[in-house]
Coordinates of C-alpha atoms in Angstrom, one line a residue:
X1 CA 113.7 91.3 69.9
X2 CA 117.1 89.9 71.1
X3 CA 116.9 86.3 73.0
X4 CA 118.4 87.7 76.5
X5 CA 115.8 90.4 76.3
X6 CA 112.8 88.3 76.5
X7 CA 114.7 86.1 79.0
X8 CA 115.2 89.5 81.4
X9 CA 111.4 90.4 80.6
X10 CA 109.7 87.2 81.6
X11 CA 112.0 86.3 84.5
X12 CA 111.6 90.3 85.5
X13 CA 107.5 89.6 85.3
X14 CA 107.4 86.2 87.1
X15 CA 109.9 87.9 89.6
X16 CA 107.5 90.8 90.8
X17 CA 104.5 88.6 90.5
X18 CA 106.0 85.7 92.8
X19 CA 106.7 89.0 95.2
X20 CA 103.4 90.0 95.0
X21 CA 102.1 86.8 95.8
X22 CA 104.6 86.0 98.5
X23 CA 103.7 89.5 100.1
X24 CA 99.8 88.2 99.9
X25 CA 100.9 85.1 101.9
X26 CA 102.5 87.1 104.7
X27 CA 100.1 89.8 105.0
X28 CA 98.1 87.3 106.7
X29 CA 100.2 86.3 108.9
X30 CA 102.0 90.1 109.9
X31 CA 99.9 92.4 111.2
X32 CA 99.6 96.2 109.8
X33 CA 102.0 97.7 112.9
X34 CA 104.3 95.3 112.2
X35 CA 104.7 96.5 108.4
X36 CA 104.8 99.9 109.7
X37 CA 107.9 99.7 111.4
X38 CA 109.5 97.7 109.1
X39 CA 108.6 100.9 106.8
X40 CA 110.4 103.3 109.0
X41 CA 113.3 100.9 109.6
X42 CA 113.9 100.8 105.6
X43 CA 113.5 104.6 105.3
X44 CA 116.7 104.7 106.9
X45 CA 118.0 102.2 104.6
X46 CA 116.7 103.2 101.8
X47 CA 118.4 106.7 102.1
X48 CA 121.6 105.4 103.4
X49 CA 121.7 102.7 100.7
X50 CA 121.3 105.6 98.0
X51 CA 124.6 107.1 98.5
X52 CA 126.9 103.6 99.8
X53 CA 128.8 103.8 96.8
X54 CA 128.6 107.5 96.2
X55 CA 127.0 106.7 92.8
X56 CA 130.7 106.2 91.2
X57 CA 129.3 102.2 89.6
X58 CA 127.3 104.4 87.2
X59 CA 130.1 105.1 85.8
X60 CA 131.1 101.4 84.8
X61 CA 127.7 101.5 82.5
X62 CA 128.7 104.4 80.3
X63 CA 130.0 102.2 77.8
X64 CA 132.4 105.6 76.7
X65 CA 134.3 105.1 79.8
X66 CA 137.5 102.8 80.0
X67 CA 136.2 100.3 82.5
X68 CA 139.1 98.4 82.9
X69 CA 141.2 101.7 84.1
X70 CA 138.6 102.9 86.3
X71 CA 137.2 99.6 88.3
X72 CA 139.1 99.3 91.0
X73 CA 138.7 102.9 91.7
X74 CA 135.0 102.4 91.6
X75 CA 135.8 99.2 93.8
X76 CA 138.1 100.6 96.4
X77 CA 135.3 103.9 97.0
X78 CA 132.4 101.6 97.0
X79 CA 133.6 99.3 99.9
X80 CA 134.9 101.7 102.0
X81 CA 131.8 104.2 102.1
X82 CA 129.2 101.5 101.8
X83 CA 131.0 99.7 105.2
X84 CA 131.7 103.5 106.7
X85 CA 127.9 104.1 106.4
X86 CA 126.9 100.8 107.3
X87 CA 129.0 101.4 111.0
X88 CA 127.1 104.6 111.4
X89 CA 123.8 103.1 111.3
X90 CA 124.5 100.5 113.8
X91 CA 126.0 102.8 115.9
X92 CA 122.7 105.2 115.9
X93 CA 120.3 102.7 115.3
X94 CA 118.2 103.4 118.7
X95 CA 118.7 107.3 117.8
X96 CA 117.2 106.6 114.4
X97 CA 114.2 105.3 115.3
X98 CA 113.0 107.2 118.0
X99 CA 113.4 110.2 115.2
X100 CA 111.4 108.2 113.1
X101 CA 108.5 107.7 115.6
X102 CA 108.8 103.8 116.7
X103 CA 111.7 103.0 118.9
X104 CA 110.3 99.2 117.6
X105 CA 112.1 99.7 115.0
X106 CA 116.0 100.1 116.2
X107 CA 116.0 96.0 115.7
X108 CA 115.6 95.7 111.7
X109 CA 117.5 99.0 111.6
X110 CA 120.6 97.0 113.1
X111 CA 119.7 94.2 110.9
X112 CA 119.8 96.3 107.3
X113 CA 122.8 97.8 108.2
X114 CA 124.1 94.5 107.3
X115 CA 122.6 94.9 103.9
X116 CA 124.5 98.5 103.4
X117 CA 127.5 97.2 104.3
X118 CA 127.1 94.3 101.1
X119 CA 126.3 96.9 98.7
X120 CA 130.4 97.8 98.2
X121 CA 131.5 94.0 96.8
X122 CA 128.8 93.7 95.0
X123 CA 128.5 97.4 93.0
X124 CA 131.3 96.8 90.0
X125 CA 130.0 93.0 89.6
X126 CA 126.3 94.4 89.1
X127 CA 128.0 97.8 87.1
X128 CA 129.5 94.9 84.8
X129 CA 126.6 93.0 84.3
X130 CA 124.6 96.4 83.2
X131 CA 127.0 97.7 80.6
X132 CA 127.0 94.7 79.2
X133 CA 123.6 94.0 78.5
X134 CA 123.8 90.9 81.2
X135 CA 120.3 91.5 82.2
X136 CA 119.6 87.7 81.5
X137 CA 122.2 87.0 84.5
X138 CA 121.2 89.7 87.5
X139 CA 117.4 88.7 87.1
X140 CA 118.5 85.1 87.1
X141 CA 120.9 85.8 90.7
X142 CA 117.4 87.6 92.0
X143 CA 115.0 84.8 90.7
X144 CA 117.5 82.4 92.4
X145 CA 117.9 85.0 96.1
X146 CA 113.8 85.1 95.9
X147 CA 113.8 81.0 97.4
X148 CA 115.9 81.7 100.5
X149 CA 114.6 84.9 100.9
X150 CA 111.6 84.2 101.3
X151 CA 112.1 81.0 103.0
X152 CA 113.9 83.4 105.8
X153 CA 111.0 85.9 106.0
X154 CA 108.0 83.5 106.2
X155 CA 109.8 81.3 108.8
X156 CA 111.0 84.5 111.1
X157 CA 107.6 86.3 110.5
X158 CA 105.7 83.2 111.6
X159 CA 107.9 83.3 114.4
X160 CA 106.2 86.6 115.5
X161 CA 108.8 89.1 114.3
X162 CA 107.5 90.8 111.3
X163 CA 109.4 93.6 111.1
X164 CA 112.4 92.0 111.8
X165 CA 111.1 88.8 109.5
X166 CA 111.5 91.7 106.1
X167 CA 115.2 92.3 107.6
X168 CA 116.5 89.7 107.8
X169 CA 114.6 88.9 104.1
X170 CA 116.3 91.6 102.4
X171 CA 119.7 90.8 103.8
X172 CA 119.6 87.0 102.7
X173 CA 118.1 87.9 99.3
X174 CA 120.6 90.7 98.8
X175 CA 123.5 88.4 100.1
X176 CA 122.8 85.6 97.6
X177 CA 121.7 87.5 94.5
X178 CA 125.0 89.8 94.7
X179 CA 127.4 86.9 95.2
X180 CA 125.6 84.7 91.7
X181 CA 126.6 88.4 90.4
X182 CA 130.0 88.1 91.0
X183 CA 130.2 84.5 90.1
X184 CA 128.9 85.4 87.2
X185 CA 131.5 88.2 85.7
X186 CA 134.1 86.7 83.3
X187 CA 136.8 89.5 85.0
X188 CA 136.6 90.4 88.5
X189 CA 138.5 93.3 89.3
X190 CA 140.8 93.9 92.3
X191 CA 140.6 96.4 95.1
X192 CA 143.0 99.4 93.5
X193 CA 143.3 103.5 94.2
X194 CA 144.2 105.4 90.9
X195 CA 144.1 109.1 92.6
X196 CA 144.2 110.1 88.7
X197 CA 140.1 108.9 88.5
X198 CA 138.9 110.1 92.1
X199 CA 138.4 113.7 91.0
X200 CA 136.5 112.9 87.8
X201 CA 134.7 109.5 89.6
X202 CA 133.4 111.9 92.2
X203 CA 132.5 114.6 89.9
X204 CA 130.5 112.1 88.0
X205 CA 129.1 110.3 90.6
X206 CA 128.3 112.4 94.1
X207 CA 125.8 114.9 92.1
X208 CA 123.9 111.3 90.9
X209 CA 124.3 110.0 94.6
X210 CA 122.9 113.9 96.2
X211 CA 120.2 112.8 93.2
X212 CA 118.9 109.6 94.9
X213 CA 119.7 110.3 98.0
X214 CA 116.9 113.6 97.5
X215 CA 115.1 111.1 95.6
X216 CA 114.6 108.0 98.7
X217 CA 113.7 111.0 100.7
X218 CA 111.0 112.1 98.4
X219 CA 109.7 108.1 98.2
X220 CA 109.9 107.9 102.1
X221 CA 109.0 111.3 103.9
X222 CA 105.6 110.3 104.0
X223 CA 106.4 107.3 106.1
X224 CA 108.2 109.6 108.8
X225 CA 105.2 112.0 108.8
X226 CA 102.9 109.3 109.1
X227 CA 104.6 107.7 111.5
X228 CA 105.2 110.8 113.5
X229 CA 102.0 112.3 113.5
X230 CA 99.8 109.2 113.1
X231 CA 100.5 105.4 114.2
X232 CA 102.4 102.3 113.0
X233 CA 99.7 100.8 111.6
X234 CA 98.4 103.8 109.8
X235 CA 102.3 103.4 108.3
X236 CA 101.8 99.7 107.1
X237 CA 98.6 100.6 105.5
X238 CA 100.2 103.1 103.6
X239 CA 102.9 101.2 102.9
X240 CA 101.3 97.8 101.4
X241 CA 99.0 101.0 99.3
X242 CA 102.1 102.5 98.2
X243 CA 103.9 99.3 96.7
X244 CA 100.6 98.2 94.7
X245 CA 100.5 101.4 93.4
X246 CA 104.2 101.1 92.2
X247 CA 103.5 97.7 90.2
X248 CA 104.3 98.9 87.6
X249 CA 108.0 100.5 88.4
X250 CA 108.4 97.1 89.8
X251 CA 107.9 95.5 86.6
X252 CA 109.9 97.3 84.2
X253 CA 111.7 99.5 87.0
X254 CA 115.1 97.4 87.0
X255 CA 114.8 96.9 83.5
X256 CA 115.2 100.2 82.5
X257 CA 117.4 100.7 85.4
X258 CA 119.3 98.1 83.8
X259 CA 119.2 99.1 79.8
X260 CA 118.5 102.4 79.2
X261 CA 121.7 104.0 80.7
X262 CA 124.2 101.8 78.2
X263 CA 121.6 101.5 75.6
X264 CA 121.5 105.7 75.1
X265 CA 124.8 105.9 76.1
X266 CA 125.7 104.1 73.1
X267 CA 122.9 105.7 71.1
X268 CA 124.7 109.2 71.8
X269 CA 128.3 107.6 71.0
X270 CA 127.2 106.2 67.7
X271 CA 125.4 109.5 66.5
X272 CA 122.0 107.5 66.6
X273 CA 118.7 109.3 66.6
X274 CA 118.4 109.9 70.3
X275 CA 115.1 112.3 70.3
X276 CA 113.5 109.0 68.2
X277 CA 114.6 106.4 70.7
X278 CA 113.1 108.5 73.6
X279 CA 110.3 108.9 72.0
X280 CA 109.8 104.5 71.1
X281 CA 110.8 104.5 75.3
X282 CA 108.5 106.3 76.4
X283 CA 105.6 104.6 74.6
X284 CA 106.8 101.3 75.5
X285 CA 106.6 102.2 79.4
X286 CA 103.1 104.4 79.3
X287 CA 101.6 100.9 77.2
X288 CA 102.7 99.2 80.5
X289 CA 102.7 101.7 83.3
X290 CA 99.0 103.2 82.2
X291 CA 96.6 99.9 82.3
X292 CA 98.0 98.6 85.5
X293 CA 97.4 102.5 86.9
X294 CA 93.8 102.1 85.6
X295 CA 93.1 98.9 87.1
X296 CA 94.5 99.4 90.5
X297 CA 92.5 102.5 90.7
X298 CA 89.4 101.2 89.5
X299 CA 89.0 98.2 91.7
X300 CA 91.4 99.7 94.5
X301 CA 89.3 98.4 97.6
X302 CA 88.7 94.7 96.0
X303 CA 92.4 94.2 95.1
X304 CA 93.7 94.8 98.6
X305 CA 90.5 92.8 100.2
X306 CA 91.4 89.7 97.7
X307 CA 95.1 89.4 97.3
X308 CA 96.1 91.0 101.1
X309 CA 92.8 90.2 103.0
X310 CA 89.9 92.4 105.1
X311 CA 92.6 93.7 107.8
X312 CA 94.3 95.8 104.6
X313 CA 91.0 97.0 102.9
X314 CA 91.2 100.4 104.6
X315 CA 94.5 101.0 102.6
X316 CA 91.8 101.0 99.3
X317 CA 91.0 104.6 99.4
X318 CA 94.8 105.3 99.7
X319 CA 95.7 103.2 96.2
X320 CA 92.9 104.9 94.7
X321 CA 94.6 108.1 95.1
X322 CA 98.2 106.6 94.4
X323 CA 97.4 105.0 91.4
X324 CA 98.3 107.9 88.8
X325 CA 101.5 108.4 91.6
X326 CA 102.8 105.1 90.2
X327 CA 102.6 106.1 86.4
X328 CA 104.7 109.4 86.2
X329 CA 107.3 108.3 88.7
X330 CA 108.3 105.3 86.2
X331 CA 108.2 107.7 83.5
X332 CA 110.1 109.8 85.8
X333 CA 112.8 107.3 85.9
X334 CA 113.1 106.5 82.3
X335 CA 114.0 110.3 82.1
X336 CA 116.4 110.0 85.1
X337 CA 118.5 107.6 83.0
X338 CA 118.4 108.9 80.0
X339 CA 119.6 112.6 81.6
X340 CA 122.2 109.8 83.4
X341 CA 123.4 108.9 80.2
X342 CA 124.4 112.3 78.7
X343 CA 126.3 112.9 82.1
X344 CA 124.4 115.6 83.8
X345 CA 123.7 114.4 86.8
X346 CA 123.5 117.5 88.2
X347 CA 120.4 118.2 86.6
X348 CA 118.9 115.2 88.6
X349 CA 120.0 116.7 92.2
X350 CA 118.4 119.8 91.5
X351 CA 115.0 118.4 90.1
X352 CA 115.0 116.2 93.1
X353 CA 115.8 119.2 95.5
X354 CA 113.0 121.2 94.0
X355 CA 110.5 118.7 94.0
X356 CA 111.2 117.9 98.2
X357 CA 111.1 121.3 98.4
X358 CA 107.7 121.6 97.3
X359 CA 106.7 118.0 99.0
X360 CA 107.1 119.0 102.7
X361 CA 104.7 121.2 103.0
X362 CA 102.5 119.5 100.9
X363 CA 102.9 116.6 103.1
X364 CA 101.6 118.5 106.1
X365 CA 98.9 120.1 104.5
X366 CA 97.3 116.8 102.8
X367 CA 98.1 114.9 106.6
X368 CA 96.4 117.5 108.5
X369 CA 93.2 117.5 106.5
X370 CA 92.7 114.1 104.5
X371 CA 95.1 111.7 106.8
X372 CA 96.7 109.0 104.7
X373 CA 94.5 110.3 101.5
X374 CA 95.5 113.6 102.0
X375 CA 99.2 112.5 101.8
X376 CA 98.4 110.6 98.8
X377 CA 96.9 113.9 96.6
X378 CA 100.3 115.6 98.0
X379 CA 101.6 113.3 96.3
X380 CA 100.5 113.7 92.9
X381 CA 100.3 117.2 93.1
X382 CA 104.1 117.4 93.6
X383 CA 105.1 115.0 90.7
X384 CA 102.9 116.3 88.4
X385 CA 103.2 120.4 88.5
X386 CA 106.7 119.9 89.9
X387 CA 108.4 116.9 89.0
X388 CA 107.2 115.8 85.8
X389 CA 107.6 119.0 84.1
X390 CA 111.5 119.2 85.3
X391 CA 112.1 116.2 84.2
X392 CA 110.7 116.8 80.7
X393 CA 112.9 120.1 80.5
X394 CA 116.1 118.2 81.7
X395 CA 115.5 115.9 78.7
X396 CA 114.7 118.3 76.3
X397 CA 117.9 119.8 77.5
X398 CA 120.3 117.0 77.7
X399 CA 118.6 115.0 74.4
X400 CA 116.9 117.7 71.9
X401 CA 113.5 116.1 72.6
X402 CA 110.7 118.0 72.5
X403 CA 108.3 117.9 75.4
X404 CA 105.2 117.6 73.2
X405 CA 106.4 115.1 71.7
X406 CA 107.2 113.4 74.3
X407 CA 103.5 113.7 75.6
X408 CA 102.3 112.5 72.4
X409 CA 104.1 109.2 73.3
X410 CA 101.9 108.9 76.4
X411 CA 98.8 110.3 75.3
X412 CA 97.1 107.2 73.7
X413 CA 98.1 104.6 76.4
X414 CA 96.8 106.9 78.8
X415 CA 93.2 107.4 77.0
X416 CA 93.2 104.1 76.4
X417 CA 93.8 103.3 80.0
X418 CA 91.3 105.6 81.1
X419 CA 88.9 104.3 78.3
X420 CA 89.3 100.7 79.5
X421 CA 88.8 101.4 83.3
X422 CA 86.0 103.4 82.6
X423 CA 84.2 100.0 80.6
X424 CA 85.6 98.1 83.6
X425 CA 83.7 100.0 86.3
X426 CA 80.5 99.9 84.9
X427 CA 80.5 96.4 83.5
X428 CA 81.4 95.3 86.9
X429 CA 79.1 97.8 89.0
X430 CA 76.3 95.6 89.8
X431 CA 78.9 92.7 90.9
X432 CA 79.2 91.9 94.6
X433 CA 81.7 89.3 95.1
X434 CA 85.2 91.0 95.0
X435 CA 87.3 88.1 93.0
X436 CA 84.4 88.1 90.4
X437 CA 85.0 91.9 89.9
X438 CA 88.5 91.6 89.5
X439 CA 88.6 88.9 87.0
X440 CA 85.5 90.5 85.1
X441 CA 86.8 94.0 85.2
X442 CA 90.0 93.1 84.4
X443 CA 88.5 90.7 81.4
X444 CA 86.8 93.6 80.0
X445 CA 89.3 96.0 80.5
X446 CA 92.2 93.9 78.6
X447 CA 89.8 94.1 75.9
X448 CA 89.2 97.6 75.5
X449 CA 92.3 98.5 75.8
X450 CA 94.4 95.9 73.4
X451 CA 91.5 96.8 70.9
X452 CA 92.5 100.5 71.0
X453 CA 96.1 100.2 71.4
X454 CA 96.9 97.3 69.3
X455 CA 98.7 99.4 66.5
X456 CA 101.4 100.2 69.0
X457 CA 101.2 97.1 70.6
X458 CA 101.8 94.9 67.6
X459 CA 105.2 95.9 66.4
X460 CA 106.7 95.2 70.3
X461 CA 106.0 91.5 70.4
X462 CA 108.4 89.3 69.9
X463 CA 109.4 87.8 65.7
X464 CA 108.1 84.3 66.9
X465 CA 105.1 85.7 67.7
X466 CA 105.3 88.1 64.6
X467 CA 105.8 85.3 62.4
X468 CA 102.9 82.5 64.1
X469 CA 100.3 85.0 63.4
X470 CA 101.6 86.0 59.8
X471 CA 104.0 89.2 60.3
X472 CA 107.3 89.2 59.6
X473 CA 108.7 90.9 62.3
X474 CA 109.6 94.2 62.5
X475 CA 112.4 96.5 64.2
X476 CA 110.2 99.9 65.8
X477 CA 112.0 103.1 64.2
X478 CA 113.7 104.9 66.6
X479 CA 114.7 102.1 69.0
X480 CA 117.9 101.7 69.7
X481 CA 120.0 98.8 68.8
X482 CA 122.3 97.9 72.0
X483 CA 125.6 97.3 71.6
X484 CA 128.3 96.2 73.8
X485 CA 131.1 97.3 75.7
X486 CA 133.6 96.4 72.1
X487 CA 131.2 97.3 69.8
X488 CA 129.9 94.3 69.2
X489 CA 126.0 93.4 69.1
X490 CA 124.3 91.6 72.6

């Protein structure tokens, strides 16, 4: 395992864990209405955010793309939409949240348009850093935003702004992290407007943009229908359930953001074994993504009481539901990237358009007769009789890979997972206090499920590791090895 690689994974887990625990410290000082507009406020942003750069950076990962001939291009079209789409969401700020139910939340809409507007400088920095296997660097920039970021949302929330407290949060955070970014490149690249790349920039990129714009929608409908048809603090419930049960995508969600579109890119340049590196990726995230799925599910109603306190517990029943949500959308995104990397983003658009397709009314059916729960089975229904199996035929198209072998690669973490949570929940049935449960459970669980998994498990950690305990060390067949831009090894 390469140095910067275990540099990006550690700093990536003490990142979301220092989230997790700064979001414990000011759920106890915001109140559940006050997380619910901030939800609707970022629905906007999320979906506006999606498409600021019309999706053209991509392009500067795909290490068999000219980077040098095509930045500025990517430059030029990244500030001008990002700041054009910013404007607009200032200008119908108030309009925007009284569609989304909570005219509260015109404030921190005004706020994060400030953060769309900083998404054009910083694309091609961040683009450069990816292709180059920089990870190292951008979780460095975010580990280094985290201090003032949350400085600014713990100061403002205790001011009695929580909503706008987030905001402002996101803005500082994203204003700091980008700039380290650009610091960081050894060549920054000018404004410029080669008419010669628009066509083929646009071709690449606007089906991938369409793609996550369909795809924020998807994440954030729920929020509008929630807080439409129910009440802002029905929305921050479901909102503080939502991001537990995504744990895992926040773990390893910007790393394979980050990695897998250059690292199969280059696998596919090179003639490499692609099927066989899909099927070593996959594994890698269901060893991850299933355990923390099988916890959170398992002791749902005691994680929210002890990490978020007893005003949140009623979001419990919600994560219970979400948890399995949270495994196949990171799997989800491991094939977005790798059908990224052969080029088709087409293929993307449509599985997104299919899959809101199916959500909406699914949405209203699981609202009207199971509230926020009900929601939370539409949920899963969608992803996994829609979604998932899209997903698994764009990759068998664009890669070769069959789908059952790709469920093979998920089969055993997921037994395993369920294995362990089952051995978790009884162990810990006749517990009461909620932080003894947890750390039992979760004792007990670990066990069970490194003792059934720990053939996979062994070959991924790192030589030092290997080599204390008596291996030698051992590259996983079917991995890919990265390579940079010039061919040379990161």
């Amino acid at each position: 395992m390469k140095k910067g690689s275990v540099w990006a994974g550690a700093s990536t887990l003490l990142l979301r864990l220092s989230n997790i625990v700064l979001m414990a410290v000011v759920a106890r000082i915001v109140a559940p209405d006050e997380l619910g507009v901030f939800a609707l406020a970022v629905t906007a942003h999320a979906i506006l955010i999606s498409i600021a750069e019309l999706g053209v950076a991509s392009a500067i990962a795909r290490t068999d793309l000219d980077i040098d001939e095509i930045a500025p291009t990517v430059a030029s079209i990244s500030v001008i939409t990002s700041l054009f789409l910013a404007g607009l969401m200032a200008l119908f700020a108030g309009a925007i949240a009284d569609f989304l139910g909570s005219p509260a939340a015109q404030r921190p809409i005004l706020i994060l348009a400030l953060s769309v507007a900083l998404i054009g400088p910083f694309a091609v920095p961040g683009a450069q850093l990816q292709s180059t296997f920089r990870q190292d660097l951008v979780f460095r920039a975010n580990m280094i935003s985290f201090i003032p970021g949350s400085a600014v949302l713990i100061l403002v929330a205790l001011g009695g702004d929580g909503a706008a407290a987030f905001a402002w949060s996101r803005v500082v955070g994203q204003l700091v992290a980008g700039t380290l970014m650009f610091l960081s490149v050894k060549k920054k690249y000018p404004l410029g407007f080669n008419t010669a790349y628009v066509r083929p920039l646009l071709t690449f990129g606007a089906p991938l943009a369409l793609a996550n714009v369909l795809s924020q929608v998807l994440l954030n409908v729920d929020y509008v229908f929630v807080g439409r048809l129910m009440s802002t603090a029905d929305v921050g419930l479901y909102m503080l359930a939502f991001n537990v049960c995504m744990w895992s995508t926040a773990i390893i969600g910007s790393v394979l953001n980050g990695i897998i579109l250059p690292a199969f890119s280059s696998v596919k340049r090179d003639g490499g074994d692609v099927p066989r590196a899909l099927d070593h990726a996959t594994r890698t995230v269901a060893l991850i993504a299933c355990p923390i799925a099988a916890f959170t599910c398992t002791f749902a109603t005691p994680l929210v009481a002890v990490i978020y306190g007893d005003q949140w517990v009623e979001a419990g029943p919600v994560l219970r539901v979400l948890s399995f949500y949270g495994v196949v959308f990171v799997l989800g995104l491991l094939f977005a990237n790798v059908v990224i990397s052969t080029g088709r983003t087409w293929v993307l658009f449509a599985v997104q358009a299919v899959a809101l397709i199916s959500l909406i009314p699914a949405l209203t059916a699981g609202i009207h007769f199971a509230g926020l729960v009900g929601i939370g089975i539409a949920h899963i229904v969608v992803i996994s009789t829609v979604t998932l199996p899209a997903y698994l035929w764009a990759v068998r198209r664009a890669t070769g890979a069959r789908t059952g072998m790709v469920l093979r690669s998920i089969s055993r973490p997921a037994l395993a997972s369920m294995a362990a949570g089952i051995v978790a929940g009884l162990v810990t049935w006749p517990v009461a206090p909620d932080l003894a449960k947890l750390a039992i459970g979760g004792a007990f669980g670990a066990v069970v499920y490194g003792f059934l998994t720990w053939g996979l498990l062994y070959p991924m950690l790192p030589g030092t590791w290997l080599r204390l305990s008596g291996g030698r060390g051992r590259h996983v067949p079917g991995s890919p090895e990265p390579r940079g831009h010039a061919g040379r090894r990161v």
